[in-house]
Short mmCIF file of C-alpha atoms and ligand atoms in Angstrom, two decimals:
data_model
loop_
_atom_site.label_atom_id
_atom_site.label_comp_id
_atom_site.label_asym_id
_atom_site.label_seq_id
_atom_site.Cartn_x
_atom_site.Cartn_y
_atom_site.Cartn_z
CA MET A 1 6.97 169.25 100.45
CA THR A 2 8.40 166.14 102.09
CA ASP A 3 9.20 163.26 99.74
CA LEU A 4 7.14 160.27 100.79
CA PRO A 5 7.11 156.68 99.58
CA ASP A 6 4.16 155.25 97.69
CA LEU A 7 1.46 154.78 100.31
CA THR A 8 -0.91 152.85 98.04
CA SER A 9 -0.85 149.09 98.39
CA ASP A 10 0.34 147.29 95.25
CA CYS A 11 -0.38 143.64 95.89
CA SER A 12 1.13 142.66 92.52
CA GLN A 13 4.55 143.66 93.89
CA CYS A 14 4.11 141.91 97.25
CA ALA A 15 4.60 138.38 98.54
CA ALA A 16 1.12 138.38 100.14
CA LEU A 17 2.62 139.44 103.44
CA CYS A 18 -0.69 140.41 105.06
CA CYS A 19 -2.23 137.05 104.12
CA VAL A 20 0.64 135.32 105.91
CA GLY A 21 1.71 137.69 108.64
CA LEU A 22 -1.58 138.74 110.17
CA THR A 23 -3.81 136.92 112.62
CA LEU A 24 -7.39 136.26 111.50
CA ASP A 25 -9.94 135.87 114.28
CA LYS A 26 -13.18 134.13 113.43
CA GLY A 27 -16.04 136.58 113.98
CA ASP A 28 -17.78 139.45 112.22
CA LEU A 29 -14.87 140.17 109.89
CA PHE A 30 -13.40 136.73 109.24
CA SER A 31 -15.02 133.33 108.84
CA PHE A 32 -12.08 131.32 110.20
CA ASP A 33 -9.11 131.55 112.55
CA LYS A 34 -5.57 131.83 111.25
CA PRO A 35 -2.47 132.39 113.37
CA ALA A 36 0.08 135.06 112.44
CA GLY A 37 2.96 133.73 110.35
CA THR A 38 0.88 131.02 108.67
CA PRO A 39 -0.18 131.33 105.02
CA CYS A 40 -3.93 131.69 104.62
CA PRO A 41 -5.39 128.45 103.17
CA ASN A 42 -7.05 130.56 100.46
CA LEU A 43 -3.72 131.73 99.07
CA ASP A 44 -2.78 130.53 95.61
CA GLY A 45 0.84 131.57 95.11
CA HIS A 46 0.80 135.21 96.15
CA LEU A 47 -2.84 135.73 95.16
CA CYS A 48 -6.10 135.25 96.98
CA SER A 49 -8.04 132.45 95.31
CA CYS A 50 -11.34 133.94 96.51
CA HIS A 51 -10.59 137.62 95.96
CA ASP A 52 -13.94 138.22 94.24
CA GLN A 53 -15.94 136.40 96.92
CA LEU A 54 -14.47 137.77 100.13
CA ASP A 55 -17.77 139.16 101.35
CA GLU A 56 -19.64 136.02 100.40
CA ILE A 57 -17.28 133.82 102.41
CA GLY A 58 -17.50 136.11 105.44
CA ASN A 59 -14.06 137.75 105.14
CA HIS A 60 -15.02 141.40 104.87
CA GLY A 61 -11.95 142.15 107.00
CA CYS A 62 -9.77 141.29 104.00
CA VAL A 63 -11.68 143.84 101.91
CA LEU A 64 -11.11 146.52 104.53
CA TYR A 65 -7.41 145.82 105.05
CA ASP A 66 -4.84 148.26 103.67
CA CYS A 67 -1.12 148.03 104.46
CA ALA A 68 -0.51 151.54 103.04
CA GLY A 69 2.24 150.23 100.77
CA ALA A 70 4.31 148.48 103.44
CA GLY A 71 3.95 145.05 101.82
CA GLN A 72 5.55 145.93 98.51
CA ARG A 73 8.19 148.03 100.26
CA VAL A 74 9.33 145.01 102.29
CA THR A 75 9.10 142.58 99.37
CA GLN A 76 10.77 144.71 96.72
CA LEU A 77 13.21 146.90 98.62
CA ARG A 78 14.05 144.85 101.69
CA PHE A 79 14.07 141.45 99.99
CA ASN A 80 14.82 142.45 96.40
CA GLY A 81 11.64 140.83 95.09
CA GLU A 82 12.34 137.44 96.66
CA SER A 83 9.60 135.49 98.38
CA TRP A 84 9.12 133.05 101.22
CA ARG A 85 7.40 130.89 98.59
CA ASP A 86 10.76 130.20 96.94
CA ASP A 87 12.83 130.28 100.11
CA PRO A 88 10.79 129.48 103.26
CA THR A 89 13.73 130.51 105.45
CA LEU A 90 12.96 134.12 104.48
CA LEU A 91 9.50 134.00 106.06
CA PRO A 92 10.32 135.03 109.66
CA ALA A 93 12.40 138.02 108.53
CA MET A 94 9.81 139.12 105.97
CA ILE A 95 7.02 138.98 108.54
CA ARG A 96 9.17 140.77 111.13
CA ASP A 97 9.99 143.60 108.74
CA PHE A 98 6.38 143.86 107.58
CA GLU A 99 5.19 144.13 111.18
CA ARG A 100 7.80 146.80 111.91
CA LEU A 101 7.29 148.91 108.80
CA LYS A 102 3.49 148.68 108.56
CA PRO A 103 2.80 151.14 111.41
CA LEU A 104 5.10 153.73 109.83
CA HIS A 105 3.30 153.47 106.48
CA GLU A 106 -0.06 153.64 108.22
CA ARG A 107 0.97 156.77 110.16
CA MET A 108 2.29 158.46 107.01
CA LYS A 109 -1.01 157.74 105.28
CA GLN A 110 -3.01 159.13 108.20
CA LEU A 111 -0.84 162.25 108.38
CA THR A 112 -1.16 162.75 104.62
CA GLU A 113 -4.93 162.38 104.75
CA ALA A 114 -5.07 164.89 107.62
CA GLU A 115 -4.06 167.56 105.10
CA THR A 116 -7.74 167.86 104.16
CA LEU A 117 -8.77 168.70 107.74
CA ALA A 118 -9.28 172.27 108.92
CA LEU A 119 -6.21 172.25 111.17
CA THR A 120 -5.00 175.24 113.13
CA GLU A 121 -1.69 176.70 112.00
CA ALA A 122 0.04 175.09 114.96
CA LEU A 123 -1.43 171.67 114.20
CA GLU A 124 -0.57 171.96 110.52
CA THR A 125 3.02 172.82 111.46
CA GLU A 126 3.09 169.77 113.73
CA ARG A 127 1.56 167.55 111.03
CA GLN A 128 4.28 168.57 108.61
CA ARG A 129 7.01 168.07 111.23
CA LEU A 130 5.77 164.55 111.94
CA LEU A 131 5.60 163.75 108.24
CA ARG A 132 9.20 164.90 107.75
CA LYS A 133 10.27 162.74 110.69
CA CYS A 134 8.36 159.76 109.25
CA ALA A 135 10.06 160.28 105.90
CA ARG A 136 13.49 160.38 107.56
CA LEU A 137 12.77 157.17 109.45
CA TRP A 138 11.51 155.55 106.28
CA ALA A 139 14.68 156.55 104.46
CA ASP A 140 16.64 154.97 107.32
CA THR A 141 15.26 151.52 106.55
CA PRO A 142 16.52 148.84 106.31
CA THR A 143 18.29 149.62 109.57
CA LEU A 144 15.45 151.64 111.11
CA ALA A 145 16.67 154.35 113.44
CA SER A 146 17.22 153.50 117.08
CA ASP A 147 14.39 155.82 118.15
CA TYR A 148 11.91 154.18 115.75
CA GLU A 149 9.88 152.36 118.39
CA GLN A 150 9.77 155.44 120.62
CA PHE A 151 8.63 157.58 117.70
CA LEU A 152 5.79 155.15 116.89
CA SER A 153 4.74 155.27 120.52
CA ASP A 154 4.79 159.08 120.46
CA LEU A 155 2.68 159.10 117.30
CA ALA A 156 0.12 156.80 118.91
CA HIS A 157 -0.01 159.28 121.80
CA HIS A 158 -0.63 162.11 119.29
CA ALA A 159 -3.47 160.12 117.74
CA ARG A 160 -5.18 159.69 121.12
CA ALA A 161 -4.70 163.34 122.16
S1 LIG B 201 0.64 143.36 102.49
FE1 LIG B 201 -0.24 145.09 101.36
S2 LIG B 201 0.61 144.97 99.28
FE2 LIG B 201 0.92 142.97 100.31
S3 LIG B 201 -0.84 141.73 99.70
FE3 LIG B 201 -1.33 142.72 101.68
S4 LIG B 201 -2.41 144.63 101.15
FE4 LIG B 201 -1.36 143.89 99.28
S1 LIG B 202 -9.03 135.17 102.35
FE1 LIG B 202 -7.74 135.91 100.66
S2 LIG B 202 -7.31 138.09 101.11
FE2 LIG B 202 -8.07 137.11 103.00
S3 LIG B 202 -6.21 136.48 104.12
FE3 LIG B 202 -6.89 134.73 102.90
S4 LIG B 202 -5.77 134.84 100.94
FE4 LIG B 202 -5.62 136.86 101.97
#
């Protein structure tokens, strides 16, 4: 079976990249607006100061969010455990890498979870081929292969088909 990275988010090993990198839009899932690249005002260090009250404050979107392990991958392996908190000049590169790697982790998680579906033999063969390709691309980081963006686009096409 293909060797895959850890696809479970481990926020204790991450520099809160989702709480900084993502846009929050006030509405059903979030109670306030926050632009991408700006630390959430509820952050305390790398931790959410209202983690136990996310539903109460109207941020159910934070409860639902899962980076599939991309956050700790970027923080620990791309930036050797450093954080934008200690060196703000790292922030743009950390957010850029998180944005780039997150879709790959999400696709690997989806493809892994698809193992439980009653796929035809042909689809199962294709699922395994895509997972192997994902794993190769993942192993290519930090450089990310030149066909990375095209591959993500192809995967999105697969998901819609
Ligand atoms: S980016 Fe992922 S690992 Fe980091 S804080 Fe967000 S959910 Fe946790
Ligand atoms: S409310 Fe908490 S979990 Fe949600 S973005 Fe802000 S710091 Fe992160």
